[in-house]
């Protein structure tokens, strides 16, 4: 795949991720203000599209876009497309992008299955998925320790997101005019802050699962949103978080249009793959 074609793949991926965040945030906001909706997370939000006219077509398009986002995240992390380097911070960011790619790939598969009528969102949704992989992790040697480490890493990521929302340069990789920055920066800041809050909650549940050695304690995005709703003035907390998700979705669509993407060519990807395979063998 040539660089220009890969750039189009990356942009479609950012747009699809943005659309999913807008959908999740919109449904959660409706649930918060009592106008229907659902705070069930990614899978239930995608499932809701099937009730719309030509919903399976929309779902199929989103599935393709999420697959593009997953592919770009894999390429981005393995080839260092953003030229971050090999510092500890850079490697952590590239690792996070790799995990993001895995998550997008899983969601793309779920969306494609729903669009083809081969699967529906399970009753547990995101929570069930989180509990399934937590159960697998707990079953490994030193499983409780590993689960606790993952939980701590998720909380640390939450701090990074909140910090980025507070005073981070959210437009660092975007090429846009000052007029566009005036609305893109607030959207990005609010979006990252909302993601940070949700990561705190998900990480906290993972640590609880590690302490109690019970995968039932783990929660996904839907569980995190439900936890917010159950607090005093929970509808306000849920509404603010939902607004943040919508903001991040719109920011993702801005990324699809304005992000600087230095897409590697096929030769660069082949050399990167060779290096990583060699590192694994050594």
Short mmCIF file of C-alpha atoms in Angstrom, two decimals:
data_model
loop_
_atom_site.label_atom_id
_atom_site.label_comp_id
_atom_site.label_asym_id
_atom_site.label_seq_id
_atom_site.Cartn_x
_atom_site.Cartn_y
_atom_site.Cartn_z
CA UNK A 1 0.00 0.00 0.00
CA UNK A 2 1.44 3.37 -1.04
CA UNK A 3 1.75 6.35 1.30
CA UNK A 4 -1.15 8.38 -0.20
CA UNK A 5 -3.51 5.39 -0.05
CA UNK A 6 -2.50 4.69 3.54
CA UNK A 7 -3.18 8.33 4.39
CA UNK A 8 -6.76 7.92 3.13
CA UNK A 9 -7.08 4.78 5.26
CA UNK A 10 -5.90 6.68 8.33
CA UNK A 11 -8.31 9.56 7.74
CA UNK A 12 -11.25 7.22 7.28
CA UNK A 13 -10.24 5.54 10.52
CA UNK A 14 -10.21 8.79 12.49
CA UNK A 15 -13.61 9.72 11.07
CA UNK A 16 -15.11 6.34 12.02
CA UNK A 17 -13.76 6.53 15.56
CA UNK A 18 -15.16 10.04 15.85
CA UNK A 19 -18.56 8.85 14.66
CA UNK A 20 -18.61 6.10 17.30
CA UNK A 21 -17.78 8.57 20.08
CA UNK A 22 -20.53 10.91 18.86
CA UNK A 23 -23.00 8.03 18.84
CA UNK A 24 -22.04 6.79 22.31
CA UNK A 25 -22.05 10.31 23.73
CA UNK A 26 -25.36 11.21 22.10
CA UNK A 27 -27.16 8.16 23.46
CA UNK A 28 -25.63 8.66 26.92
CA UNK A 29 -26.69 12.32 26.92
CA UNK A 30 -30.26 11.34 26.04
CA UNK A 31 -30.21 8.81 28.88
CA UNK A 32 -28.92 11.45 31.31
CA UNK A 33 -31.68 13.94 30.57
CA UNK A 34 -34.40 11.28 30.46
CA UNK A 35 -35.10 11.41 26.73
CA UNK A 36 -34.54 7.75 26.01
CA UNK A 37 -31.08 6.78 24.89
CA UNK A 38 -28.73 4.29 26.43
CA UNK A 39 -25.49 4.53 28.38
CA UNK A 40 -24.49 1.02 27.44
CA UNK A 41 -21.18 1.71 25.70
CA UNK A 42 -19.76 1.01 22.26
CA UNK A 43 -21.48 -2.24 21.32
CA UNK A 44 -24.99 -1.24 22.36
CA UNK A 45 -24.52 2.13 20.62
CA UNK A 46 -23.61 0.36 17.38
CA UNK A 47 -26.51 -2.04 17.82
CA UNK A 48 -28.87 0.94 18.00
CA UNK A 49 -28.07 1.79 14.39
CA UNK A 50 -29.87 -1.32 13.20
CA UNK A 51 -33.20 0.23 14.16
CA UNK A 52 -32.59 3.12 11.75
CA UNK A 53 -33.39 3.14 8.01
CA UNK A 54 -30.50 1.43 6.19
CA UNK A 55 -28.87 1.05 9.58
CA UNK A 56 -26.99 -2.05 8.47
CA UNK A 57 -25.36 0.02 5.73
CA UNK A 58 -24.24 2.66 8.24
CA UNK A 59 -22.98 -0.07 10.53
CA UNK A 60 -21.06 -1.65 7.68
CA UNK A 61 -19.41 1.66 6.81
CA UNK A 62 -18.42 2.19 10.44
CA UNK A 63 -17.03 -1.36 10.57
CA UNK A 64 -14.83 -0.63 7.56
CA UNK A 65 -13.72 2.67 9.09
CA UNK A 66 -12.86 1.03 12.41
CA UNK A 67 -10.86 -1.62 10.57
CA UNK A 68 -8.99 1.21 8.85
CA UNK A 69 -8.32 2.83 12.22
CA UNK A 70 -7.01 -0.46 13.61
CA UNK A 71 -4.71 -0.93 10.60
CA UNK A 72 -3.39 2.62 10.86
CA UNK A 73 -2.75 2.25 14.59
CA UNK A 74 -0.74 -0.92 13.94
CA UNK A 75 1.29 0.81 11.21
CA UNK A 76 1.69 3.96 13.29
CA UNK A 77 3.02 2.09 16.32
CA UNK A 78 5.30 -0.31 14.43
CA UNK A 79 6.85 2.20 12.00
CA UNK A 80 6.87 5.26 14.29
CA UNK A 81 4.98 7.23 11.64
CA UNK A 82 4.78 10.28 13.94
CA UNK A 83 8.58 10.22 14.46
CA UNK A 84 8.32 10.06 18.23
CA UNK A 85 11.62 8.26 18.67
CA UNK A 86 12.60 5.52 21.09
CA UNK A 87 12.42 7.26 24.46
CA UNK A 88 10.45 5.61 27.25
CA UNK A 89 7.59 8.08 26.74
CA UNK A 90 7.58 7.54 22.99
CA UNK A 91 7.53 3.76 23.34
CA UNK A 92 4.67 4.03 25.86
CA UNK A 93 2.63 6.12 23.40
CA UNK A 94 3.35 3.70 20.57
CA UNK A 95 2.34 0.80 22.82
CA UNK A 96 -0.89 2.58 23.68
CA UNK A 97 -1.59 3.04 19.98
CA UNK A 98 -1.04 -0.67 19.44
CA UNK A 99 -3.58 -1.47 22.16
CA UNK A 100 -5.95 1.08 20.59
CA UNK A 101 -5.58 -0.78 17.31
CA UNK A 102 -6.51 -4.07 18.94
CA UNK A 103 -9.59 -2.46 20.51
CA UNK A 104 -10.65 -0.92 17.20
CA UNK A 105 -10.18 -4.25 15.42
CA UNK A 106 -12.40 -6.01 17.95
CA UNK A 107 -15.09 -3.35 17.64
CA UNK A 108 -14.86 -3.51 13.83
CA UNK A 109 -15.47 -7.26 13.94
CA UNK A 110 -18.48 -6.77 16.22
CA UNK A 111 -19.91 -4.04 13.97
CA UNK A 112 -19.42 -6.15 10.83
CA UNK A 113 -21.10 -9.15 12.46
CA UNK A 114 -24.09 -7.02 13.46
CA UNK A 115 -24.34 -5.50 9.97
CA UNK A 116 -24.34 -8.94 8.38
CA UNK A 117 -26.95 -10.18 10.82
CA UNK A 118 -24.63 -12.82 12.21
CA UNK A 119 -24.49 -11.46 15.74
CA UNK A 120 -26.22 -9.02 18.03
CA UNK A 121 -24.77 -7.10 20.92
CA UNK A 122 -24.85 -9.36 23.92
CA UNK A 123 -26.77 -8.42 27.01
CA UNK A 124 -23.52 -7.75 28.82
CA UNK A 125 -22.12 -5.62 26.00
CA UNK A 126 -18.84 -3.92 26.85
CA UNK A 127 -19.04 -5.17 30.44
CA UNK A 128 -19.15 -8.79 29.33
CA UNK A 129 -16.18 -8.28 27.03
CA UNK A 130 -14.19 -6.68 29.85
CA UNK A 131 -15.08 -9.50 32.22
CA UNK A 132 -14.13 -12.16 29.67
CA UNK A 133 -10.63 -10.89 29.08
CA UNK A 134 -10.18 -10.12 32.79
CA UNK A 135 -11.11 -13.73 33.56
CA UNK A 136 -8.49 -14.87 31.05
CA UNK A 137 -5.87 -12.58 32.60
CA UNK A 138 -6.68 -13.77 36.13
CA UNK A 139 -6.25 -17.38 35.01
CA UNK A 140 -2.63 -16.76 34.00
CA UNK A 141 0.35 -17.23 36.36
CA UNK A 142 0.47 -14.21 38.71
CA UNK A 143 -2.90 -13.25 37.23
CA UNK A 144 -3.95 -11.00 40.10
CA UNK A 145 -0.71 -9.05 39.90
CA UNK A 146 -1.01 -8.72 36.13
CA UNK A 147 -4.62 -7.55 36.41
CA UNK A 148 -3.62 -5.00 39.03
CA UNK A 149 -0.81 -3.73 36.79
CA UNK A 150 -3.21 -3.35 33.88
CA UNK A 151 -5.65 -1.50 36.13
CA UNK A 152 -2.90 0.85 37.31
CA UNK A 153 -1.83 1.43 33.69
CA UNK A 154 -5.41 2.32 32.73
CA UNK A 155 -5.61 4.81 35.61
CA UNK A 156 -2.24 6.27 34.55
CA UNK A 157 -3.63 6.69 31.04
CA UNK A 158 -6.58 8.48 32.61
CA UNK A 159 -4.22 10.96 34.26
CA UNK A 160 -2.51 11.52 30.91
CA UNK A 161 -5.85 12.23 29.23
CA UNK A 162 -6.99 14.59 31.98
CA UNK A 163 -3.63 16.36 31.85
CA UNK A 164 -3.95 16.72 28.10
CA UNK A 165 -7.43 18.07 28.56
CA UNK A 166 -6.26 20.53 31.20
CA UNK A 167 -3.29 22.07 29.44
CA UNK A 168 -2.00 19.70 26.77
CA UNK A 169 -1.37 20.63 23.14
CA UNK A 170 -4.32 18.78 21.60
CA UNK A 171 -3.64 20.25 18.16
CA UNK A 172 0.05 19.31 18.05
CA UNK A 173 -0.38 17.07 15.00
CA UNK A 174 -3.13 19.12 13.34
CA UNK A 175 -2.60 21.57 10.48
CA UNK A 176 -5.41 24.10 10.67
CA UNK A 177 -6.09 27.82 10.66
CA UNK A 178 -6.42 29.91 13.81
CA UNK A 179 -10.17 30.20 13.21
CA UNK A 180 -10.59 26.42 13.24
CA UNK A 181 -8.29 26.07 16.27
CA UNK A 182 -10.62 28.28 18.28
CA UNK A 183 -13.31 25.59 18.24
CA UNK A 184 -11.12 22.50 17.83
CA UNK A 185 -9.05 23.13 20.97
CA UNK A 186 -12.03 23.28 23.39
CA UNK A 187 -13.51 20.17 21.80
CA UNK A 188 -10.25 18.29 22.17
CA UNK A 189 -9.70 19.39 25.77
CA UNK A 190 -13.23 18.47 26.88
CA UNK A 191 -13.02 15.18 25.01
CA UNK A 192 -9.72 14.09 26.52
CA UNK A 193 -10.90 15.06 30.01
CA UNK A 194 -14.06 12.94 29.62
CA UNK A 195 -12.00 9.97 28.42
CA UNK A 196 -9.72 10.40 31.44
CA UNK A 197 -12.65 10.21 33.86
CA UNK A 198 -13.91 7.01 32.25
CA UNK A 199 -10.41 5.49 32.32
CA UNK A 200 -10.18 6.23 36.07
CA UNK A 201 -13.37 4.28 36.68
CA UNK A 202 -12.47 1.34 34.44
CA UNK A 203 -9.00 1.11 35.98
CA UNK A 204 -10.45 1.23 39.47
CA UNK A 205 -12.75 -1.69 38.72
CA UNK A 206 -9.80 -3.67 37.33
CA UNK A 207 -7.83 -3.14 40.51
CA UNK A 208 -10.87 -4.27 42.50
CA UNK A 209 -11.05 -7.37 40.29
CA UNK A 210 -7.39 -8.05 41.03
CA UNK A 211 -7.84 -7.63 44.79
CA UNK A 212 -10.89 -9.88 44.92
CA UNK A 213 -9.65 -12.26 42.20
CA UNK A 214 -13.06 -11.92 40.55
CA UNK A 215 -13.59 -10.98 36.90
CA UNK A 216 -17.17 -10.01 37.79
CA UNK A 217 -15.76 -6.79 39.28
CA UNK A 218 -14.46 -5.62 35.89
CA UNK A 219 -16.48 -3.07 33.94
CA UNK A 220 -16.30 -1.74 30.41
CA UNK A 221 -17.35 1.63 29.05
CA UNK A 222 -21.03 0.94 29.70
CA UNK A 223 -20.32 0.00 33.30
CA UNK A 224 -18.27 3.17 33.80
CA UNK A 225 -21.11 5.34 32.48
CA UNK A 226 -23.62 3.51 34.69
CA UNK A 227 -21.37 4.11 37.69
CA UNK A 228 -21.43 7.83 37.00
CA UNK A 229 -25.22 7.79 36.73
CA UNK A 230 -25.54 6.03 40.10
CA UNK A 231 -23.70 8.79 41.99
CA UNK A 232 -25.37 11.75 43.71
CA UNK A 233 -26.39 14.13 40.90
CA UNK A 234 -25.39 11.29 38.62
CA UNK A 235 -27.41 12.59 35.70
CA UNK A 236 -25.26 15.73 35.73
CA UNK A 237 -22.03 13.69 35.79
CA UNK A 238 -23.30 11.46 33.01
CA UNK A 239 -24.43 14.44 30.94
CA UNK A 240 -21.04 16.16 31.28
CA UNK A 241 -19.18 12.99 30.36
CA UNK A 242 -21.52 12.35 27.44
CA UNK A 243 -20.95 15.91 26.22
CA UNK A 244 -17.23 15.24 26.47
CA UNK A 245 -17.60 12.11 24.34
CA UNK A 246 -19.53 14.05 21.71
CA UNK A 247 -16.79 16.69 21.79
CA UNK A 248 -14.10 14.04 21.33
CA UNK A 249 -16.08 12.55 18.47
CA UNK A 250 -16.23 15.91 16.71
CA UNK A 251 -12.54 16.39 17.44
CA UNK A 252 -11.90 13.00 15.83
CA UNK A 253 -13.70 14.15 12.70
CA UNK A 254 -11.49 17.26 12.73
CA UNK A 255 -8.48 14.93 12.97
CA UNK A 256 -9.72 13.08 9.91
CA UNK A 257 -9.59 16.34 7.98
CA UNK A 258 -6.68 18.25 9.46
CA UNK A 259 -4.24 15.80 11.06
CA UNK A 260 -0.74 15.70 9.62
CA UNK A 261 -0.19 12.12 8.50
CA UNK A 262 3.26 11.06 7.33
CA UNK A 263 2.20 7.68 5.98
CA UNK A 264 5.07 5.25 5.36
CA UNK A 265 5.30 3.39 2.06
CA UNK A 266 5.38 -0.38 1.60
CA UNK A 267 9.17 -0.48 1.88
CA UNK A 268 9.13 1.33 5.23
CA UNK A 269 6.50 -1.06 6.59
CA UNK A 270 8.45 -4.10 5.40
CA UNK A 271 11.66 -2.87 7.02
CA UNK A 272 9.81 -2.12 10.27
CA UNK A 273 8.24 -5.59 10.28
CA UNK A 274 11.66 -7.17 9.67
CA UNK A 275 13.17 -5.23 12.58
CA UNK A 276 10.43 -6.27 14.98
CA UNK A 277 10.55 -9.92 13.92
CA UNK A 278 14.31 -9.89 14.38
CA UNK A 279 13.92 -8.34 17.84
CA UNK A 280 11.47 -11.04 18.86
CA UNK A 281 13.81 -13.80 17.70
CA UNK A 282 16.86 -12.41 19.47
#
